[in-house]
Amino acid sequence: MNVLTSHLRKYETAPVCHDIQVNGQLVGLHDSGVLWWPEESLLVVADLHLEKGSSYARRGVMLPPYDTGATLEKLAGVMDAFDPARVICLGDSFHDADGSDRLPAPYRAMLTTLQLGREWIWVTGNHDPVAPVRLCGETVDEIAVGPLKFRHEPVEEIGTKGTAGEICGHLHPVARVRRFGRSIRRSCFITDGTRLVLPAFGALTGGLNVADRAYSTLFTRRQFSVFMLGNDRLYPFTASRLVGD
Amino acid sequence: MDAALLPNRFQSWFASRGWAARPHQLQLIDHLAQGHSTLLIAPTGAGKTLAGFLPSLVELDLRGKVKPGQAGGGVHTLYISPLKALAVDIARNLEAPVNEMGLPIKLETRTGDTPSHKRQRQKLNPPDILLTTPEQIALLLSDPISARLFASLKTVILDELHALVTSKRGDLLSLGLARLRRIAPKLRTIGLSATVAKPDDLRAYLVDQPDVNRRALSHVVEVSGGAMPEISILDSDQRLPWSGHSSRYAIGDIYELIKAHNVSLLFVNTRSQAEMVFQELWRINEDTLPIALHHGSLDVGQRRKVEAAMSSGALRAVVATSSLDMGIDWGDIDLVVNIGAPKGASRLAQRIGRANHRMDEPSKAVLIPSNRFEVLECQAALAASKRGDQDTPPLRKGALDVLAQHVMGLACAEPLDLTATFDEIRSSETYRYLDWETFERVVDFVATGGYALKSYDQYAKLKKGKDGLWRISHPKLAQQYRLNVGTIVEAPKLKVRLVRSKADGRRTPVGRGGRILGEIEEYFVDQMVPGDTFLFGGEVVRFEAIRENETYVSRAKTDNPMIPSYMGGKFPLSTYLADGVRAMLANPKSWKHLPIQVREWLEIQKAKSVLPARDGLLVETFPRSNKHYMVCYPFEGRLAHQTLGMLLTKRLERLGARPMGFVANDYALSVWGLGDLSLLFSSGRISLDALFEEDILGDDLDAWLADSSLMKRTFRNCAVIAGLIERRHPGQEKTGRQVTVSSDLIYDVLRMHEPDHILLKATWADAAEGLLDISRLGELLARVRGRITHSVLTRVSPLAVPILLEIGKEPVYGEAMDSLLEDAAEDLVQEAMA
């Protein structure tokens, strides 16, 4: 478990979060891509896509089998740093419905260790519409805590009552900025102050640029901000500074 | 040579044309008749192609017609060309003699454009002569029918062999040849090649290599080059530019040249140069001469039109990139103009060969250097041409990603016996070095991805049966393989569609119905923001937007594009020419052939600083507007310089010299920063010898590669070729960008968890030869060890001017990604606080 200790070393001090308000509630965004709500001791992570490698391998595409390990190790580091009482996995935690069944024993053990002493909630996603097998935790379609609603896919409406306070995943947002003729593309949080979409946490998860029209049903054009993931910090940008792919 | 080798029918055909068979054509018939594979080296216009086919035509004439299914049927001769257009062209040219002599021969082409019903029919009822491409050979060999199809194959003709063997396509083809030889052991090969530096490489490529320690060679027939070409370097009255690649200064001279000749072919190195020259020529084309444009990014229909007009003699000039370099007959060209640097002696010779297809008349060519350094390069190329020297690259070592693809293909055709397959593969010249362990790893990669963590065994694509043979685990895999065959992974491209402008007051550009102008590389579009103008298809267009896989542009109302479109030369300067340039610089006596402007430039350099020595390295340092510059002149080509710049910047940073960026071209490299480099070097606080020490290729290189986008691009290509990632096909929703993203992620995961993986090994080998040119950089560092001259200056030297002028035009490297983000974020703060 030397990997775990290296993560521990990284977070010797309390992790610094970027505090923002979503639907009036103060929450913290962390550069690992998780959301942290200190009052509730609640940690939210989206789109783990565990066992994506083996999912592809079943079709004859032999992606490196290290994605689940890499994702869980990163998650373990985050758990160590925040020590949450409650964890919400925002859907697509497994790349396909059989993913949890295929989970190799060492990783299953690792995940179980992470769950020890915590309330664990699996929100279902389009990739994993069923409860994971042989794993602890409660499975729900969505869950509300205070003014916030946690679900996998955002509702395609803007400014309606049902969407206020929505915390979602699903879209794998990334943003691109251009500078000195070069451009940088990173995973990001995207929010307009009433709802928030988390970046995908999984190791082999690609992304969809926030300039894509898929976001136009969720956020009013140019009326949103992103927080791009950097090394040890987040980089905030308003929509007008971003470019498409 | 005995003309009796030719049957009567052939002799009278030659006679009816007023021709006689040439000695090399007869020699080739003779060699083949004795069962020898043969390499034919001949300049353009020597009747090379006919020579290649004659032995087969004669044999097929003697054999007579064979009914389908009868013994002795199947393909008799395979003709393999690097271009499908060339295969089609040759087939057309071959039909004339076949019909005129009434030979009982069926010949057909098979390319990616051949309709599937015809391809299917060709398998069941094959032609006697099949003209095709390396990819089609790989496809046919992955079919179980291949053993029957090629059982009576007698001859394989490899056209433009010198061009084929320098790429991964050549690797794939050499593996295909090895398989064909196993199916038809008496197979003879004919290689047709332009003059090359090392003919033995090609001779070895053509034959079976049974002995690991001894290189077997084919026979060779060499036709000496016809008349010496008349090459001159343009001596313009205009001022020679210090830098840049536009050759704009010489447009008037070029126009006069076109006027003075019947048909001119104008070669440039890049698409954007072609665009620029074409536009400038039309700007001054007062006689409205028919001048056309031809490059690979233009719409196919457009290109075909130009080609047709060219061969019908309707054009006076064509501006072309290397898309016209090879093969195809372009009618009576009487002048080749090479605009910009030739980059290699052999490349220039092949381009010049396009003029005058009769080899006894001299080809005429004019070289147009676009800046001062290029004058030196042109001069070196001219000297090489006079001596007949060649600088074609050496034969490649076969790539492992190509091998992986081939192994899968073989398994699709028939169950694999690993030992026999290994021997077969090692019998090809490019894979003779392959060891068993590496081969096993490649097989393991094909089967399960080749990971140390064995978690995919249950999904294996290849499984070993009880008989010890390896089979594909599902027929679907063969289908998948066929969709992904080939070694050409194109840079992702976007279609360019002409739309109406947003600037006219519309809220969004009108897309539908606009004309498609062609295709453009994604990385080029990536740099643009709406409103930027650039040259495309001979006109200035305005970038509007990207929609899915299309770039929307509108007609711009300006003549001056805003985006400097030169993206760097496609080919780096050859080692051979580089040496020529260094020799010339070091020896003032050789300057007498140079234009007076260039001579003056070098004289002043000699007076103010030092001339670079032929085998050493000159490093100049000087301050300029609050920054300190270091310029060195290795002349090793842009790629090697970029890699060196990246490494030097890292090292200087560690040594506290505070470098800020660097810029590289084919001749020189400049690094600048805040630290006083003159003082640091001359005081000995930083030793130049240590800075350029060869160990820079160790840890520093590793550290940099971890995050290099070049490396990621290389990895993507390898992963596609090796079959790890599926190739994208027209009509699929997956865009190139999505492929890029996922392969980047795979690369990161793999580097982290299995740095010894076979695919990373293949990527590294590729990068060392290709984009990073590490092999050449290594040679450079070894050459200059102990021979570094430091010249401390108070101001910029004449030789340094060109490279400094490129700052701002060429991409500048060196800033870390995160600091860029930080900077952009700072801007935002200022914006908010203002």
Coordinates of C-alpha atoms in Angstrom, one line a residue, chain B residues 154-607:
Chain B
K154 CA 5.4 -15.9 -60.2
T155 CA 6.4 -12.3 -60.0
V156 CA 5.9 -9.3 -57.7
I157 CA 6.8 -5.9 -59.1
L158 CA 7.5 -3.2 -56.6
D159 CA 7.3 0.3 -58.1
E160 CA 8.9 3.4 -56.6
L161 CA 10.6 1.0 -54.1
H162 CA 13.0 3.8 -52.8
A163 CA 9.9 5.7 -51.6
L164 CA 8.1 2.7 -50.2
V165 CA 10.9 1.4 -48.0
T166 CA 11.3 4.6 -46.0
S167 CA 8.0 4.2 -44.2
K168 CA 6.0 1.8 -42.1
R169 CA 4.2 0.9 -45.3
G170 CA 7.5 -0.6 -46.4
D171 CA 7.6 -2.6 -43.2
L172 CA 4.1 -4.0 -43.8
L173 CA 5.0 -4.8 -47.4
S174 CA 8.2 -6.6 -46.4
L175 CA 6.1 -8.8 -44.1
G176 CA 3.6 -9.4 -46.9
L177 CA 6.4 -10.4 -49.2
A178 CA 7.7 -12.9 -46.7
R179 CA 4.2 -14.5 -46.6
L180 CA 3.9 -14.5 -50.4
R181 CA 7.2 -16.2 -50.6
R182 CA 6.0 -18.9 -48.2
I183 CA 2.9 -19.4 -50.3
A184 CA 4.8 -19.4 -53.6
P185 CA 8.4 -20.3 -52.8
K186 CA 9.7 -19.7 -56.3
L187 CA 8.5 -16.2 -56.4
R188 CA 10.7 -13.6 -58.0
T189 CA 10.6 -9.9 -57.2
I190 CA 11.4 -6.9 -59.3
G191 CA 12.2 -3.6 -57.6
L192 CA 11.9 -0.4 -59.6
S193 CA 13.8 2.5 -58.1
A194 CA 15.2 5.9 -58.6
T195 CA 18.9 6.3 -57.8
V196 CA 19.6 5.8 -54.1
A197 CA 22.5 6.1 -51.8
K198 CA 22.6 2.4 -50.8
P199 CA 21.3 0.1 -53.5
D200 CA 22.2 -3.0 -51.4
D201 CA 19.5 -2.1 -48.9
L202 CA 16.9 -2.4 -51.6
R203 CA 18.5 -5.5 -53.0
A204 CA 18.3 -7.2 -49.6
Y205 CA 14.7 -6.0 -49.2
L206 CA 13.7 -7.9 -52.4
V207 CA 14.9 -11.4 -51.4
D208 CA 14.5 -14.1 -48.8
Q209 CA 17.0 -13.8 -45.9
P210 CA 17.6 -17.3 -44.8
D211 CA 20.8 -16.6 -42.9
V212 CA 20.7 -14.2 -40.0
N213 CA 24.4 -13.4 -40.3
R214 CA 24.7 -13.0 -44.0
R215 CA 22.8 -10.6 -46.1
A216 CA 21.4 -12.1 -49.3
L217 CA 21.1 -9.7 -52.2
S218 CA 19.1 -9.7 -55.4
H219 CA 20.6 -9.1 -58.8
V220 CA 20.8 -5.6 -60.0
V221 CA 20.5 -3.8 -63.3
E222 CA 21.6 -0.2 -63.3
V223 CA 20.8 2.3 -66.0
S224 CA 23.1 5.3 -65.8
G225 CA 21.5 8.6 -65.5
G226 CA 20.8 10.2 -68.9
A227 CA 22.0 13.7 -69.7
M228 CA 23.2 15.9 -66.7
P229 CA 20.3 18.1 -65.6
E230 CA 20.8 21.8 -66.1
I231 CA 20.3 23.3 -62.7
S232 CA 20.7 26.9 -61.7
I233 CA 20.0 29.0 -58.7
L234 CA 17.9 32.0 -59.3
D235 CA 20.1 35.1 -59.2
S236 CA 17.6 37.8 -58.4
D237 CA 18.1 41.6 -58.4
Q238 CA 15.7 41.7 -55.5
R239 CA 16.9 41.9 -51.9
L240 CA 17.3 38.4 -50.4
P241 CA 15.2 38.0 -47.3
W242 CA 16.9 37.2 -44.0
S243 CA 14.3 34.7 -43.0
G244 CA 10.9 33.3 -43.8
H245 CA 9.8 30.8 -46.4
S246 CA 7.5 32.7 -48.7
S247 CA 9.9 33.5 -51.6
R248 CA 7.6 36.4 -52.3
Y249 CA 10.6 38.5 -53.4
A250 CA 11.1 36.2 -56.4
I251 CA 7.6 36.0 -57.7
G252 CA 8.3 38.4 -60.6
D253 CA 11.3 36.2 -61.6
I254 CA 9.2 33.1 -61.3
Y255 CA 6.5 34.6 -63.5
E256 CA 9.1 35.4 -66.2
L257 CA 10.4 31.8 -66.1
I258 CA 6.9 30.5 -66.6
K259 CA 6.4 32.9 -69.6
A260 CA 9.7 31.7 -71.1
H261 CA 8.8 28.0 -71.0
N262 CA 6.0 25.8 -72.3
V263 CA 5.0 24.0 -69.2
S264 CA 6.5 24.6 -65.8
L265 CA 6.1 22.5 -62.6
L266 CA 6.6 24.6 -59.5
F267 CA 7.4 22.5 -56.4
V268 CA 7.0 23.9 -52.9
N269 CA 7.5 22.1 -49.6
T270 CA 4.2 22.8 -47.8
R271 CA 0.6 23.3 -48.6
S272 CA 0.6 26.9 -47.3
Q273 CA 3.6 27.8 -49.4
A274 CA 1.7 26.4 -52.4
E275 CA -1.2 28.6 -51.5
M276 CA 0.9 31.7 -51.1
V277 CA 2.9 31.3 -54.4
F278 CA -0.3 30.5 -56.3
Q279 CA -2.0 33.6 -55.0
E280 CA 1.0 35.9 -55.6
L281 CA 1.4 34.6 -59.2
W282 CA -2.2 35.3 -60.0
R283 CA -1.8 38.8 -58.6
I284 CA 0.7 39.7 -61.3
N285 CA -0.6 37.3 -64.0
E286 CA -1.4 40.1 -66.5
D287 CA -1.3 37.7 -69.4
T288 CA -3.8 35.4 -67.6
L289 CA -1.6 32.4 -68.2
P290 CA -3.3 29.2 -67.1
I291 CA -1.7 28.5 -63.8
A292 CA -3.1 25.9 -61.5
L293 CA -2.7 24.7 -57.9
H294 CA -2.3 21.1 -56.7
H295 CA -1.9 19.9 -53.1
G296 CA -3.2 17.0 -51.0
S297 CA -5.6 19.1 -49.0
L298 CA -7.7 20.2 -52.0
D299 CA -10.9 18.4 -52.8
V300 CA -10.3 15.3 -54.9
G301 CA -12.5 16.5 -57.8
Q302 CA -10.5 19.7 -58.0
R303 CA -7.2 17.7 -58.0
R304 CA -8.4 15.4 -60.8
K305 CA -9.4 18.4 -62.9
V306 CA -5.9 19.9 -62.6
E307 CA -4.3 16.6 -63.4
A308 CA -6.5 16.2 -66.5
A309 CA -5.7 19.7 -67.7
M310 CA -2.0 19.1 -67.1
S311 CA -1.8 16.0 -69.2
S312 CA -3.9 17.4 -72.0
G313 CA -1.4 20.3 -72.2
A314 CA -4.0 23.0 -71.2
L315 CA -1.8 24.5 -68.5
R316 CA 1.3 26.6 -68.5
A317 CA 2.2 26.0 -64.8
V318 CA 1.2 24.0 -61.8
V319 CA 2.1 24.9 -58.2
A320 CA 2.4 21.6 -56.4
T321 CA 3.5 20.0 -53.1
S322 CA 5.0 16.5 -52.9
S323 CA 1.5 15.2 -53.9
L324 CA 2.9 15.3 -57.4
D325 CA 6.3 14.0 -56.5
M326 CA 5.9 10.5 -57.8
G327 CA 5.3 8.5 -60.8
I328 CA 2.4 9.7 -62.8
D329 CA 3.2 11.1 -66.3
W330 CA 2.5 14.8 -66.6
G331 CA 3.2 15.3 -70.2
D332 CA 5.8 17.7 -71.6
I333 CA 7.1 19.6 -68.7
D334 CA 10.2 21.6 -69.8
L335 CA 11.0 23.3 -66.5
V336 CA 11.0 22.4 -62.9
V337 CA 11.1 25.3 -60.4
N338 CA 11.9 24.3 -56.8
I339 CA 10.8 27.0 -54.5
G340 CA 12.3 27.1 -51.1
A341 CA 15.0 24.8 -49.8
P342 CA 15.5 21.4 -51.5
K343 CA 16.0 19.7 -48.1
G344 CA 17.8 16.7 -49.6
A345 CA 19.9 16.0 -52.7
S346 CA 18.0 12.9 -53.7
R347 CA 14.6 14.6 -53.2
L348 CA 15.8 17.4 -55.5
A349 CA 17.0 14.9 -58.1
Q350 CA 13.6 13.1 -58.1
R351 CA 11.7 16.4 -58.5
I352 CA 13.9 17.5 -61.3
G353 CA 13.3 14.2 -63.0
R354 CA 9.7 15.3 -63.5
A355 CA 10.9 17.5 -66.3
N356 CA 11.4 16.0 -69.7
H357 CA 10.4 12.4 -69.8
R358 CA 13.0 11.6 -72.4
M359 CA 16.2 10.7 -70.6
D360 CA 18.6 11.7 -73.3
E361 CA 17.6 15.3 -73.1
P362 CA 18.8 17.3 -70.0
S363 CA 16.1 18.3 -67.5
K364 CA 16.0 21.9 -66.7
A365 CA 15.5 23.2 -63.2
V366 CA 15.8 26.5 -61.3
L367 CA 16.2 26.6 -57.6
I368 CA 14.6 29.5 -55.7
P369 CA 16.0 30.0 -52.2
S370 CA 13.6 31.9 -50.0
N371 CA 16.2 33.2 -47.6
R372 CA 19.9 33.5 -47.0
F373 CA 20.5 30.2 -45.4
E374 CA 18.5 28.5 -48.1
V375 CA 21.0 30.0 -50.6
L376 CA 23.7 28.0 -48.9
E377 CA 21.5 24.9 -48.9
C378 CA 20.6 25.3 -52.6
Q379 CA 24.3 25.6 -53.4
A380 CA 25.1 22.4 -51.5
A381 CA 22.3 20.6 -53.3
L382 CA 23.7 21.8 -56.6
A383 CA 27.1 20.5 -55.8
A384 CA 25.7 17.2 -54.8
S385 CA 23.7 17.0 -58.1
K386 CA 26.9 17.7 -60.1
R387 CA 28.6 14.8 -58.3
G388 CA 25.6 12.6 -58.6
D389 CA 25.6 12.1 -54.8
Q390 CA 22.5 10.7 -53.1
D391 CA 21.2 11.1 -49.6
T392 CA 18.2 8.8 -49.4
P393 CA 17.7 7.6 -45.8
P394 CA 19.0 4.1 -44.8
L395 CA 16.6 1.2 -44.6
R396 CA 14.3 1.1 -41.6
K397 CA 14.3 -1.4 -38.8
G398 CA 10.9 -2.9 -38.9
A399 CA 8.4 -1.4 -36.5
L400 CA 6.8 -3.5 -33.8
D401 CA 3.3 -1.9 -34.2
V402 CA 3.3 -2.9 -37.8
L403 CA 4.4 -6.4 -36.8
A404 CA 1.5 -6.6 -34.4
Q405 CA -0.9 -5.7 -37.1
H406 CA 0.6 -8.3 -39.4
V407 CA 0.5 -11.1 -36.8
M408 CA -3.2 -10.5 -36.4
G409 CA -3.7 -10.5 -40.2
L410 CA -1.9 -13.8 -40.5
A411 CA -4.1 -15.3 -37.7
C412 CA -7.2 -14.2 -39.6
A413 CA -6.0 -16.1 -42.7
E414 CA -5.0 -19.4 -41.0
P415 CA -4.1 -20.9 -37.6
L416 CA -0.7 -19.8 -36.6
D417 CA 2.3 -21.9 -35.8
L418 CA 4.5 -19.5 -33.9
T419 CA 7.8 -21.1 -34.7
A420 CA 7.2 -21.2 -38.4
T421 CA 5.7 -17.7 -38.4
F422 CA 8.8 -16.4 -36.5
D423 CA 11.1 -17.8 -39.1
E424 CA 9.0 -16.4 -41.9
I425 CA 9.1 -12.9 -40.4
R426 CA 12.8 -13.1 -39.8
S427 CA 13.3 -13.9 -43.5
S428 CA 12.4 -10.4 -44.4
E429 CA 15.2 -7.9 -44.4
T430 CA 13.5 -5.3 -42.2
Y431 CA 12.7 -7.8 -39.4
R432 CA 15.9 -10.0 -39.5
Y433 CA 17.0 -8.5 -36.2
L434 CA 13.8 -9.6 -34.4
D435 CA 14.4 -11.9 -31.4
W436 CA 12.1 -14.6 -30.1
E437 CA 11.3 -12.8 -26.9
T438 CA 10.2 -9.7 -28.6
F439 CA 8.2 -11.7 -31.0
E440 CA 6.4 -13.5 -28.2
R441 CA 5.6 -10.2 -26.6
V442 CA 4.1 -8.9 -29.8
V443 CA 2.0 -12.1 -30.0
D444 CA 0.9 -11.6 -26.4
F445 CA 0.1 -8.0 -27.2
V446 CA -2.1 -9.1 -30.1
A447 CA -3.8 -11.7 -27.9
T448 CA -4.5 -9.9 -24.7
G449 CA -2.8 -6.4 -24.9
G450 CA 0.5 -7.7 -23.6
Y451 CA 0.1 -6.4 -20.0
A452 CA 2.0 -7.6 -17.1
L453 CA -1.3 -7.8 -15.2
K454 CA -2.9 -10.8 -16.8
S455 CA -6.5 -9.9 -16.4
Y456 CA -7.7 -10.2 -19.9
D457 CA -6.9 -13.8 -20.6
Q458 CA -10.6 -14.7 -20.8
Y459 CA -11.1 -12.1 -23.5
A460 CA -8.1 -13.1 -25.6
K461 CA -8.3 -12.4 -29.3
L462 CA -5.9 -15.2 -30.1
K463 CA -6.1 -18.5 -28.3
K464 CA -3.8 -21.5 -28.5
G465 CA -5.5 -24.7 -29.4
K466 CA -4.7 -28.3 -28.3
D467 CA -2.8 -28.7 -31.6
G468 CA -0.5 -25.9 -30.5
L469 CA -1.8 -23.5 -33.2
W470 CA -3.1 -20.1 -32.4
R471 CA -6.5 -19.1 -33.7
I472 CA -8.6 -15.9 -33.5
S473 CA -11.3 -16.4 -30.9
H474 CA -14.1 -14.9 -32.9
P475 CA -14.7 -14.4 -36.6
K476 CA -15.8 -10.8 -35.8
L477 CA -12.2 -10.0 -35.1
A478 CA -11.2 -10.7 -38.7
Q479 CA -13.8 -8.1 -39.7
Q480 CA -12.5 -5.7 -37.2
Y481 CA -9.0 -6.3 -38.5
R482 CA -9.9 -5.5 -42.1
L483 CA -11.4 -2.2 -41.1
N484 CA -8.2 -1.2 -39.4
V485 CA -5.5 -2.4 -41.8
G486 CA -2.8 -0.1 -43.0
T487 CA -0.1 2.0 -41.5
I488 CA -1.2 5.5 -42.6
V489 CA -2.7 7.3 -39.7
E490 CA -3.7 10.7 -41.0
A491 CA -3.6 13.7 -38.8
P492 CA -7.2 14.5 -38.0
K493 CA -8.6 16.7 -40.6
L494 CA -11.7 18.9 -40.9
K495 CA -13.6 19.6 -44.1
V496 CA -13.5 23.2 -45.1
R497 CA -17.0 24.5 -46.2
L498 CA -17.6 27.9 -47.7
V499 CA -20.5 29.7 -46.0
R500 CA -21.8 33.2 -45.8
S501 CA -20.1 35.4 -43.3
K502 CA -21.3 36.1 -39.8
A503 CA -19.7 39.6 -40.3
D504 CA -22.6 40.5 -42.6
G505 CA -24.8 40.9 -39.5
R506 CA -26.1 37.4 -39.2
R507 CA -26.0 35.8 -35.8
T508 CA -24.7 32.5 -37.0
P509 CA -22.9 31.5 -40.2
V510 CA -25.2 29.9 -42.8
G511 CA -23.9 26.4 -43.3
R512 CA -26.0 24.3 -45.5
G513 CA -25.5 24.3 -49.2
G514 CA -22.0 25.8 -49.0
R515 CA -19.3 24.3 -51.2
I516 CA -16.6 22.0 -49.7
L517 CA -13.2 23.5 -50.6
G518 CA -11.1 20.7 -49.2
E519 CA -9.7 19.5 -46.0
I520 CA -7.4 21.1 -43.4
E521 CA -5.4 19.8 -40.5
E522 CA -7.1 20.2 -37.2
Y523 CA -4.0 21.6 -35.4
F524 CA -4.0 24.5 -37.8
V525 CA -7.7 25.4 -37.2
D526 CA -7.0 25.0 -33.5
Q527 CA -5.0 28.1 -33.3
M528 CA -7.7 30.3 -34.9
V529 CA -10.4 32.5 -33.5
P530 CA -13.4 33.6 -35.6
G531 CA -12.5 36.5 -37.8
D532 CA -9.0 35.3 -38.5
T533 CA -8.2 35.1 -42.2
F534 CA -5.9 32.6 -44.0
L535 CA -5.2 31.3 -47.4
F536 CA -7.0 28.2 -48.7
G537 CA -7.6 26.9 -52.2
G538 CA -6.0 30.0 -53.7
E539 CA -8.2 32.5 -51.9
V540 CA -8.2 34.4 -48.7
V541 CA -10.9 33.0 -46.4
R542 CA -12.3 34.1 -43.0
F543 CA -12.6 31.6 -40.3
E544 CA -16.2 31.5 -39.0
A545 CA -16.7 28.5 -36.8
I546 CA -16.3 24.8 -36.3
R547 CA -19.4 22.6 -36.5
E548 CA -18.9 18.9 -35.9
N549 CA -16.2 17.9 -38.4
E550 CA -16.4 20.9 -40.6
T551 CA -14.7 24.2 -40.6
Y552 CA -16.9 27.1 -41.8
V553 CA -15.1 29.8 -43.7
S554 CA -16.4 32.7 -45.8
R555 CA -14.8 34.7 -48.5
A556 CA -12.7 37.5 -47.1
K557 CA -12.7 40.9 -48.5
T558 CA -8.9 41.3 -48.0
D559 CA -5.8 40.2 -49.9
N560 CA -3.7 39.9 -46.8
P561 CA -4.3 36.8 -44.7
M562 CA -3.7 37.5 -41.0
I563 CA -2.5 34.0 -40.0
P564 CA 1.1 33.5 -41.2
S565 CA 0.4 30.2 -42.7
Y566 CA 3.9 28.7 -42.9
M567 CA 3.9 25.8 -40.5
G568 CA 7.5 24.8 -40.8
G569 CA 9.0 22.7 -43.6
K570 CA 7.7 19.2 -43.8
F571 CA 11.0 17.6 -44.2
P572 CA 14.1 18.4 -42.1
L573 CA 17.3 19.2 -43.8
S574 CA 19.2 16.0 -44.7
T575 CA 22.4 15.2 -42.9
Y576 CA 24.2 15.2 -46.1
L577 CA 23.2 18.7 -47.2
A578 CA 23.7 19.9 -43.7
D579 CA 27.3 18.8 -43.9
G580 CA 27.6 20.6 -47.2
V581 CA 26.3 23.8 -45.8
R582 CA 28.7 23.6 -42.8
A583 CA 31.6 22.9 -45.1
M584 CA 30.7 25.9 -47.2
L585 CA 30.4 28.2 -44.3
A586 CA 33.7 27.3 -42.8
N587 CA 35.6 27.8 -46.0
P588 CA 35.4 31.4 -47.3
K589 CA 37.2 30.3 -50.6
S590 CA 34.0 28.5 -51.6
W591 CA 31.9 31.6 -51.4
K592 CA 32.7 32.8 -54.8
H593 CA 29.6 31.1 -56.3
L594 CA 27.4 32.8 -53.8
P595 CA 25.3 35.9 -54.6
I596 CA 27.0 39.1 -53.5
Q597 CA 24.4 39.8 -50.7
V598 CA 25.1 36.4 -49.1
R599 CA 28.8 36.8 -49.4
E600 CA 28.6 40.2 -47.6
W601 CA 26.5 38.7 -44.9
L602 CA 29.1 36.0 -44.2
E603 CA 32.0 38.5 -44.4
I604 CA 30.4 40.6 -41.7
Q605 CA 29.8 37.5 -39.6
K606 CA 33.4 36.7 -39.9
A607 CA 34.4 40.2 -38.9

